Coordinates of C-alpha atoms in Angstrom, one line a residue:
X1 CA 14.5 -59.3 61.5
X2 CA 16.2 -62.1 59.0
X3 CA 17.1 -61.2 55.8
X4 CA 14.2 -64.0 54.6
X5 CA 11.5 -62.0 56.5
X6 CA 12.8 -58.4 55.1
X7 CA 12.8 -59.9 51.5
X8 CA 9.0 -61.0 52.3
X9 CA 8.4 -57.4 53.6
X10 CA 9.9 -55.9 50.4
X11 CA 7.4 -58.1 48.3
X12 CA 4.5 -56.5 50.3
X13 CA 5.8 -53.1 49.9
X14 CA 6.3 -53.8 46.0
X15 CA 2.4 -54.7 45.9
X16 CA 1.6 -51.7 48.1
X17 CA 3.7 -49.2 45.8
X18 CA 1.7 -50.7 42.8
X19 CA -1.4 -50.4 44.5
X20 CA -0.7 -46.6 44.9
X21 CA 0.5 -45.9 41.6
X22 CA -2.9 -47.4 40.2
X23 CA -5.0 -45.4 42.8
X24 CA -3.0 -42.5 41.8
X25 CA -4.1 -42.9 38.0
X26 CA -7.7 -43.4 39.1
X27 CA -8.1 -40.9 41.8
X28 CA -7.5 -37.7 39.5
X29 CA -6.3 -35.7 42.1
X30 CA -8.7 -36.7 45.1
X31 CA -7.5 -38.0 48.3
X32 CA -4.3 -35.9 47.8
X33 CA -3.3 -35.8 51.5
X34 CA -3.8 -39.5 52.7
X35 CA -2.2 -40.6 49.4
X36 CA 0.9 -38.6 50.2
X37 CA 1.0 -39.6 53.8
X38 CA 0.9 -42.9 52.8
X39 CA 3.5 -42.5 50.1
X40 CA 5.9 -40.9 52.5
X41 CA 5.2 -43.7 55.3
X42 CA 5.7 -46.5 52.3
X43 CA 9.1 -44.7 51.4
X44 CA 10.4 -44.9 54.7
X45 CA 9.9 -48.5 55.3
X46 CA 10.7 -49.5 51.9
X47 CA 14.4 -47.7 52.5
X48 CA 14.8 -49.3 55.8
X49 CA 14.1 -52.5 54.3
X50 CA 17.1 -51.9 52.0
X51 CA 19.7 -52.4 55.0
X52 CA 17.1 -54.6 57.0
X53 CA 16.6 -51.9 59.6
X54 CA 20.2 -52.1 60.8
X55 CA 20.1 -55.6 61.6
X56 CA 22.9 -56.6 59.3
X57 CA 23.7 -60.0 58.0
X58 CA 27.0 -60.2 59.9
X59 CA 28.2 -58.7 63.0
X60 CA 28.8 -55.0 61.8
X61 CA 27.8 -53.0 58.6
X62 CA 30.9 -53.6 56.7
X63 CA 30.9 -55.9 53.6
X64 CA 34.0 -57.8 54.2
X65 CA 34.7 -59.6 51.0
X66 CA 33.8 -56.4 48.8
X67 CA 35.6 -54.5 51.2
X68 CA 38.8 -56.3 51.3
X69 CA 39.1 -56.1 47.5
X70 CA 38.6 -52.2 47.5
X71 CA 40.4 -51.5 50.6
X72 CA 43.6 -53.5 50.1
X73 CA 43.1 -53.1 46.0
X74 CA 43.3 -49.3 46.4
X75 CA 45.5 -48.9 49.6
X76 CA 48.4 -51.1 47.7
X77 CA 47.5 -50.5 44.1
X78 CA 50.9 -48.9 43.5
X79 CA 52.5 -52.3 44.4
X80 CA 49.6 -54.8 43.3
X81 CA 48.3 -52.9 40.4
X82 CA 45.3 -55.0 38.6
X83 CA 47.1 -58.4 38.6
X84 CA 48.9 -59.2 41.9
X85 CA 46.2 -59.0 44.7
X86 CA 45.5 -62.7 45.4
X87 CA 49.1 -64.0 45.0
X88 CA 50.4 -61.5 47.5
X89 CA 47.2 -61.8 50.0
X90 CA 47.9 -65.4 49.8
X91 CA 51.7 -65.0 50.8
X92 CA 50.9 -62.7 53.4
X93 CA 48.2 -65.0 54.6
X94 CA 50.6 -68.0 54.7
X95 CA 53.0 -65.9 56.9
X96 CA 50.6 -65.1 59.6
X97 CA 49.0 -68.5 59.4
X98 CA 50.8 -71.1 57.5
X99 CA 47.9 -73.7 57.7
X100 CA 46.7 -74.7 55.0
X101 CA 50.2 -74.9 53.3
X102 CA 50.7 -73.6 50.0
X103 CA 50.5 -77.0 48.0
X104 CA 47.0 -77.3 49.5
X105 CA 45.7 -73.9 48.2
X106 CA 44.1 -72.6 45.2
X107 CA 43.3 -69.2 43.8
X108 CA 42.1 -67.3 40.7
X109 CA 45.3 -66.1 38.5
X110 CA 44.3 -62.5 37.8
X111 CA 46.6 -62.4 34.6
X112 CA 43.9 -64.7 32.8
X113 CA 41.0 -65.4 35.4
X114 CA 41.7 -68.8 35.5
X115 CA 41.7 -70.9 38.5
X116 CA 45.0 -72.6 39.2
X117 CA 46.8 -74.3 42.2
X118 CA 49.1 -72.4 44.2
X119 CA 51.8 -74.8 43.4
X120 CA 51.3 -73.9 39.7
X121 CA 52.4 -70.0 40.1
X122 CA 54.5 -70.5 43.3
X123 CA 57.5 -68.5 41.8
X124 CA 55.0 -65.4 41.3
X125 CA 53.5 -65.8 44.7
X126 CA 56.9 -65.7 46.4
X127 CA 58.1 -62.9 44.2
X128 CA 55.4 -60.7 45.5
X129 CA 57.5 -59.4 48.5
X130 CA 59.7 -57.6 45.9
X131 CA 56.8 -55.4 44.9
X132 CA 56.9 -54.1 48.6
X133 CA 59.2 -51.9 50.9
X134 CA 59.7 -53.7 54.3
X135 CA 57.4 -51.2 56.1
X136 CA 54.7 -51.6 53.2
X137 CA 54.9 -55.4 53.3
X138 CA 54.5 -55.5 57.1
X139 CA 51.3 -53.2 57.2
X140 CA 49.9 -55.3 54.1
X141 CA 50.3 -58.8 56.1
X142 CA 48.4 -56.6 59.1
X143 CA 45.7 -55.4 56.9
X144 CA 45.1 -58.9 55.4
X145 CA 45.1 -60.7 58.5
X146 CA 42.4 -58.0 59.6
X147 CA 40.1 -59.1 57.1
X148 CA 40.8 -62.5 57.4
X149 CA 39.5 -62.2 61.2
X150 CA 36.5 -60.5 59.9
X151 CA 35.0 -63.7 58.4
X152 CA 34.6 -67.4 58.5
X153 CA 37.1 -69.4 57.5
X154 CA 35.1 -70.6 54.7
X155 CA 34.3 -67.3 53.2
X156 CA 38.1 -66.4 53.5
X157 CA 39.1 -69.4 51.3
X158 CA 36.5 -68.2 48.7
X159 CA 37.6 -64.8 48.4
X160 CA 40.4 -66.0 46.3
X161 CA 38.2 -67.3 43.8
X162 CA 36.6 -63.6 43.2
X163 CA 37.4 -61.4 40.2
X164 CA 39.7 -59.2 41.8
X165 CA 40.2 -55.1 42.2
X166 CA 38.6 -53.8 39.0
X167 CA 38.2 -50.0 39.6
X168 CA 39.4 -47.2 37.4
X169 CA 42.4 -45.2 37.7
X170 CA 40.0 -42.2 38.4
X171 CA 38.2 -43.9 41.3
X172 CA 41.9 -44.4 42.6
X173 CA 42.1 -40.4 43.1
X174 CA 39.9 -40.7 46.0
X175 CA 40.2 -44.3 47.0
X176 CA 43.8 -44.5 47.3
X177 CA 44.4 -41.5 49.6
X178 CA 41.1 -42.3 51.6
X179 CA 42.1 -46.0 52.5
X180 CA 45.9 -44.9 53.2
X181 CA 44.5 -42.5 55.7
X182 CA 42.4 -45.1 57.5
X183 CA 44.5 -47.7 59.0
X184 CA 42.6 -50.8 60.1
X185 CA 44.4 -50.6 63.5
X186 CA 43.4 -46.9 64.1
X187 CA 40.1 -45.2 65.3
X188 CA 39.6 -44.1 61.6
X189 CA 39.2 -48.0 60.2
X190 CA 35.4 -47.5 59.9
X191 CA 35.6 -44.0 57.8
X192 CA 36.3 -45.6 54.1
X193 CA 33.3 -48.1 54.7
X194 CA 30.9 -45.4 56.1
X195 CA 31.6 -43.1 53.0
X196 CA 29.2 -44.9 50.9
X197 CA 26.3 -43.8 53.1
X198 CA 27.5 -40.4 53.0
X199 CA 27.1 -40.7 49.3
X200 CA 23.8 -42.3 49.4
X201 CA 22.3 -39.4 51.4
X202 CA 23.7 -37.0 48.9
X203 CA 22.3 -38.9 46.1
X204 CA 19.0 -38.9 47.4
X205 CA 18.9 -35.5 48.9
X206 CA 19.9 -34.2 45.3
X207 CA 17.2 -36.4 43.8
X208 CA 14.3 -35.1 46.1
X209 CA 15.3 -31.6 45.7
X210 CA 15.5 -31.5 42.1
X211 CA 12.8 -33.8 40.9
X212 CA 10.5 -33.3 43.7
X213 CA 8.5 -35.5 46.3
X214 CA 6.6 -38.0 44.2
X215 CA 9.1 -38.9 41.6
X216 CA 11.9 -39.0 44.3
X217 CA 9.7 -41.2 46.5
X218 CA 8.9 -43.6 43.8
X219 CA 12.5 -43.7 42.8
X220 CA 13.5 -44.4 46.5
X221 CA 11.2 -47.2 46.7
X222 CA 12.2 -48.9 43.7
X223 CA 15.6 -48.8 44.5
X224 CA 15.2 -50.0 48.1
X225 CA 13.1 -53.0 46.9
X226 CA 15.0 -53.7 43.7
X227 CA 16.8 -57.3 44.2
X228 CA 19.5 -56.2 41.8
X229 CA 20.5 -53.3 43.9
X230 CA 20.0 -54.8 47.3
X231 CA 22.2 -53.7 50.2
X232 CA 23.8 -57.5 50.3
X233 CA 25.9 -57.0 47.0
X234 CA 28.2 -53.9 47.6
X235 CA 26.4 -52.1 51.0
X236 CA 28.9 -51.5 53.3
X237 CA 32.1 -51.3 51.0
X238 CA 33.9 -48.5 50.0
X239 CA 32.9 -45.9 47.4
X240 CA 30.4 -48.3 45.5
X241 CA 27.8 -45.8 45.0
X242 CA 30.0 -42.8 43.8
X243 CA 29.1 -43.5 39.9
X244 CA 25.6 -43.7 40.9
X245 CA 25.8 -40.3 42.8
X246 CA 27.6 -38.3 40.1
X247 CA 25.5 -39.6 37.1
X248 CA 22.4 -38.4 39.1
X249 CA 24.0 -35.2 39.8
X250 CA 24.8 -34.7 36.2
X251 CA 21.0 -35.3 35.5
X252 CA 20.2 -32.9 38.5
X253 CA 22.2 -30.2 37.4
X254 CA 21.0 -30.6 33.8
X255 CA 17.4 -30.3 34.9
X256 CA 18.4 -26.9 36.6
X257 CA 20.0 -25.8 33.6
X258 CA 23.6 -25.9 35.1
X259 CA 25.2 -27.2 32.2
X260 CA 28.9 -26.9 33.0
X261 CA 28.3 -28.4 36.5
X262 CA 26.3 -31.2 34.4
X263 CA 29.2 -32.1 32.0
X264 CA 31.9 -31.9 35.0
X265 CA 29.4 -34.7 36.9
X266 CA 29.0 -36.6 34.0
X267 CA 32.8 -36.9 33.2
X268 CA 33.6 -37.8 36.6
X269 CA 30.7 -40.5 37.1
X270 CA 31.4 -41.8 33.7
X271 CA 35.1 -42.5 34.3
X272 CA 34.5 -44.1 37.3
X273 CA 32.7 -46.8 35.9
X274 CA 32.9 -46.3 32.0
X275 CA 29.1 -47.8 31.4
X276 CA 27.6 -44.2 32.8
X277 CA 29.4 -42.4 29.8
X278 CA 26.5 -43.6 27.8
X279 CA 24.1 -41.2 29.3
X280 CA 25.9 -37.8 28.4
X281 CA 26.8 -39.2 25.2
X282 CA 23.3 -39.9 24.2
X283 CA 22.2 -36.6 25.5
X284 CA 25.0 -34.8 23.2
X285 CA 23.8 -37.2 20.5
X286 CA 20.3 -36.1 20.7
X287 CA 21.1 -32.4 20.7
X288 CA 23.3 -32.6 17.9
X289 CA 20.6 -34.6 15.7
X290 CA 17.9 -31.7 16.8
X291 CA 20.3 -29.1 15.6
X292 CA 20.9 -30.7 12.3
X293 CA 17.3 -31.7 11.7
X294 CA 15.4 -29.0 13.3
X295 CA 17.2 -26.4 11.5
X296 CA 19.2 -25.0 14.1
X297 CA 18.8 -24.9 18.0
X298 CA 17.9 -21.6 19.6
X299 CA 20.6 -19.5 20.9
X300 CA 20.0 -20.7 24.5
X301 CA 19.9 -24.4 23.2
X302 CA 23.4 -24.0 21.5
X303 CA 24.9 -21.9 24.4
X304 CA 24.0 -24.8 26.8
X305 CA 25.0 -27.6 24.4
X306 CA 28.5 -26.0 23.9
X307 CA 28.6 -25.4 27.7
X308 CA 27.9 -29.2 28.4
X309 CA 29.8 -30.5 26.1
X310 CA 33.1 -28.5 26.7
X311 CA 32.9 -29.2 30.3
X312 CA 32.2 -32.9 29.6
X313 CA 35.4 -33.1 27.4
X314 CA 37.4 -31.2 29.6
X315 CA 36.5 -32.9 32.7
X316 CA 37.3 -36.2 30.9
X317 CA 40.5 -35.1 29.5
X318 CA 41.7 -33.4 32.9
X319 CA 40.8 -36.7 34.9
X320 CA 42.3 -38.9 32.6
X321 CA 45.5 -37.2 32.5
X322 CA 45.6 -36.5 36.0
X323 CA 44.8 -40.0 37.3
X324 CA 47.4 -41.4 34.7
X325 CA 50.2 -39.2 36.0
X326 CA 49.3 -40.1 39.5
X327 CA 49.3 -44.0 39.0
X328 CA 52.0 -44.8 36.4
X329 CA 51.2 -42.6 33.3
X330 CA 49.5 -43.9 30.4
X331 CA 50.3 -47.5 31.6
X332 CA 47.8 -47.7 34.2
X333 CA 45.0 -47.0 31.7
X334 CA 46.4 -49.5 29.3
X335 CA 46.5 -51.9 32.1
X336 CA 42.9 -50.9 33.4
X337 CA 41.7 -51.5 29.9
X338 CA 43.3 -55.0 29.9
X339 CA 41.7 -56.0 33.0
X340 CA 38.3 -54.6 31.9
X341 CA 38.5 -56.8 28.6
X342 CA 39.7 -59.9 30.6
X343 CA 36.9 -59.2 33.3
X344 CA 33.9 -59.0 30.6
X345 CA 35.3 -61.9 28.7
X346 CA 34.9 -64.2 32.0
X347 CA 31.7 -65.8 32.3
X348 CA 30.4 -64.9 36.0
X349 CA 27.0 -66.2 37.2
X350 CA 25.6 -62.4 38.1
X351 CA 25.7 -60.8 35.0
X352 CA 22.6 -59.0 33.7
X353 CA 21.8 -57.7 30.0
X354 CA 21.2 -58.6 26.6
X355 CA 24.6 -60.4 26.4
X356 CA 23.5 -62.7 29.2
X357 CA 20.8 -63.8 26.9
X358 CA 22.7 -64.1 23.8
X359 CA 25.9 -65.7 25.2
X360 CA 23.7 -68.6 26.7
X361 CA 22.3 -69.2 23.5
X362 CA 25.7 -69.3 21.6
X363 CA 27.9 -70.4 24.4
X364 CA 29.3 -74.0 24.2
X365 CA 31.3 -75.7 27.0
X366 CA 33.8 -77.7 24.9
X367 CA 35.1 -79.7 28.1
X368 CA 31.6 -80.8 29.4
X369 CA 29.4 -80.4 26.2
X370 CA 31.7 -80.8 23.2
X371 CA 28.8 -82.3 21.0
X372 CA 27.0 -79.1 21.3
X373 CA 29.9 -77.0 20.0
X374 CA 30.3 -79.7 17.2
X375 CA 26.7 -79.4 16.1
X376 CA 26.3 -75.4 16.3
X377 CA 29.9 -74.7 15.7
X378 CA 29.7 -72.0 18.3
X379 CA 32.4 -70.8 20.3
X380 CA 31.8 -69.2 23.5
X381 CA 30.1 -65.8 22.9
X382 CA 32.4 -65.1 19.7
X383 CA 29.7 -65.9 16.8
X384 CA 29.6 -62.6 14.4
X385 CA 25.5 -63.3 14.6
X386 CA 25.5 -62.8 18.4
X387 CA 27.5 -59.5 17.8
X388 CA 25.0 -58.6 15.0
X389 CA 22.0 -59.2 17.1
X390 CA 23.0 -57.0 20.2
X391 CA 24.6 -54.5 18.1
X392 CA 21.2 -54.0 15.9
X393 CA 19.2 -53.9 19.2
X394 CA 21.3 -51.2 20.6
X395 CA 21.5 -49.0 17.3
X396 CA 17.4 -49.4 17.0
X397 CA 17.0 -48.4 20.6
X398 CA 19.1 -45.2 20.1
X399 CA 17.4 -44.2 16.7
X400 CA 14.0 -45.0 18.0
X401 CA 14.5 -43.1 21.3
X402 CA 15.9 -40.1 19.5
X403 CA 13.0 -39.9 17.4
X404 CA 10.2 -40.2 19.9
X405 CA 11.9 -37.9 22.3
X406 CA 12.9 -35.3 19.5
X407 CA 11.0 -32.5 20.8
X408 CA 11.4 -33.5 24.4
X409 CA 13.4 -32.0 27.3
X410 CA 17.0 -33.0 27.9
X411 CA 16.9 -34.4 31.1
X412 CA 13.8 -37.0 30.0
X413 CA 16.2 -37.8 27.0
X414 CA 19.1 -38.5 30.0
X415 CA 16.7 -40.6 32.2
X416 CA 15.5 -42.6 29.3
X417 CA 19.0 -43.4 27.9
X418 CA 19.7 -45.8 30.6
X419 CA 17.8 -48.2 28.6
X420 CA 20.6 -48.5 26.1
X421 CA 23.1 -49.9 28.8
X422 CA 21.9 -53.4 29.2
X423 CA 21.7 -53.7 25.2
X424 CA 25.4 -52.6 25.0
X425 CA 26.9 -54.5 27.9
X426 CA 26.4 -57.2 30.4
X427 CA 26.9 -55.9 33.7
X428 CA 26.9 -57.2 37.1
X429 CA 23.5 -57.2 38.6
X430 CA 24.3 -54.4 41.6
X431 CA 25.2 -51.9 38.7
X432 CA 21.5 -51.8 37.7
X433 CA 20.8 -49.6 40.6
X434 CA 20.5 -46.9 37.4
X435 CA 17.0 -48.5 37.0
X436 CA 15.9 -45.7 39.8
X437 CA 16.2 -42.8 36.9
X438 CA 12.9 -44.5 35.2
X439 CA 10.6 -43.6 38.1
X440 CA 11.7 -40.0 37.8
X441 CA 9.8 -39.9 34.6
X442 CA 6.6 -40.1 36.5
X443 CA 5.4 -36.6 35.9
X444 CA 4.9 -37.1 32.2
X445 CA 5.5 -40.8 31.5
X446 CA 3.2 -42.8 34.2
X447 CA 2.9 -45.8 32.3
X448 CA 6.5 -46.4 32.1
X449 CA 6.6 -46.4 35.9
X450 CA 3.5 -48.4 36.5
X451 CA 4.7 -51.2 34.1
X452 CA 8.1 -51.3 35.7
X453 CA 6.6 -51.6 39.4
X454 CA 4.5 -54.2 37.9
X455 CA 7.7 -56.0 37.1
X456 CA 9.4 -55.3 40.3
X457 CA 7.6 -58.4 42.3
X458 CA 8.7 -60.7 39.2
X459 CA 12.4 -59.6 40.1
X460 CA 11.9 -60.2 43.8
X461 CA 10.5 -63.9 43.0
X462 CA 13.5 -64.3 41.1
X463 CA 15.9 -63.6 44.1
X464 CA 13.8 -65.7 46.6
X465 CA 12.8 -68.8 44.5
X466 CA 15.6 -71.3 44.2
X467 CA 16.2 -71.1 40.7
X468 CA 19.2 -73.6 39.4
X469 CA 22.3 -72.6 37.9
X470 CA 22.4 -69.0 36.9
X471 CA 18.9 -68.9 35.5
X472 CA 17.9 -66.4 38.1
X473 CA 20.1 -63.7 36.2
X474 CA 18.9 -65.3 32.6
X475 CA 15.5 -64.5 33.7
X476 CA 16.4 -61.0 35.2
X477 CA 18.0 -60.1 31.9
X478 CA 15.2 -61.1 29.9
X479 CA 12.8 -58.9 32.0
X480 CA 15.2 -56.1 31.8
X481 CA 15.6 -56.3 27.8
X482 CA 11.8 -56.9 27.5
X483 CA 10.9 -53.3 29.9
X484 CA 13.6 -51.6 28.1
X485 CA 11.9 -52.3 24.6
X486 CA 8.4 -52.0 26.0
X487 CA 9.4 -48.6 27.0
X488 CA 9.8 -47.7 23.4
X489 CA 6.4 -48.8 22.5
X490 CA 4.5 -47.2 25.5
X491 CA 6.6 -44.1 25.1
X492 CA 4.2 -41.1 24.8
X493 CA 5.7 -38.7 22.3
X494 CA 3.9 -35.2 22.7
X495 CA 5.0 -31.4 21.9
X496 CA 8.0 -30.2 23.5
X497 CA 7.8 -30.2 27.2
X498 CA 8.7 -27.3 28.9
X499 CA 11.6 -27.9 31.6
X500 CA 9.8 -28.9 34.5
X501 CA 9.9 -26.6 37.3
X502 CA 12.5 -27.8 40.0
X503 CA 10.1 -28.6 43.0

């Protein structure tokens, strides 16, 4: 099955899922068995479509380009850090294949994310060998050649224009030993690439075990059909779903009132990618506001709050210190911070979020559109009013969500709090797999889930239709932000919910 046919099948599955939701609302408990059978079958077909029923786009299941960044970047992190990946890979490529010569090569300079000719930074490129021991350099050259042989020549040339290795030092705690223990010329080469499949399996087992069959099926259907998190983005790469797993585990443990485990899972998942830290922070903020405005919490709630807070803070502190001690002290976190700021400041085509919408309004290209900059007097994304709009919307969302969920369970707060992420930052589209948490609210917020599935075919249309430039992600950002705002309007506050019994 081709990817195009798979996309068409996914549109059909999305329409069928929406039909099931509408029927479930209207049936009022009737026809339970046939509806359940249909839902399970639809879930299986939808999940199969995520990886195209094992008919991968290339000859094997691995993601060569993303895998290159995360295998090479993690295995040789001590030598490359965040800025030398392309310089050193280019030099290694020239050693094994001198054509085309250095003078005809171009690449992204990861120090400032600008595209340069190799001749402009020739000295930096040739100094790469000094970062390696002789043995490590020979191994590095072989590994680079291995990835080059996995892909067409055109794709290999494009790999040097990507945005480098951007994982956090906490990610390296597993990624670095895993890649070093799995040489590409051994029988263990596939282990790092297969690890993500295990993470995905644990993710969905945990969700089904904790939230039950119907919410779990709806979440799996949505995640499988959501084009922003499709397999082609990072599927088959190395540990690219770990943050999603541990964020989900934090919510699962929270639902089961395992507050210490929840705090630890949130700390690890959060420090893998940083933006998931929004969820535990809003949960703790919600509890704090309740404690102040509701004249205190019950003894069990106070105990749970304290356990979650202490475990979360201790987990973050331990991971921060241990990862720093393992990879260069506080310097590695400083370098990661600088790299993250640089990466966020670079305009890329697949970003989704409020910032993508406002940046398009404020952005002016002085080289190609000087008249727009002169007329509007707006620099690229730096206008104070842009930050004011984004900050005001994010603050309003947090305040209103705290008010609406004042008497709701903490797991509902955690699931709902993902909505603030698109308002605070603009992420690469594949991180929007966290939208799978919305369908888990189906037990008591059915309207939210129905509206989300109504939007799903629109997201799919954006991925199929040939929109010019970056309009696909601007429209996707608009749909995301509109849904997040609408979710507040159609939220149904009611008396305090008892924690749902784990199904």
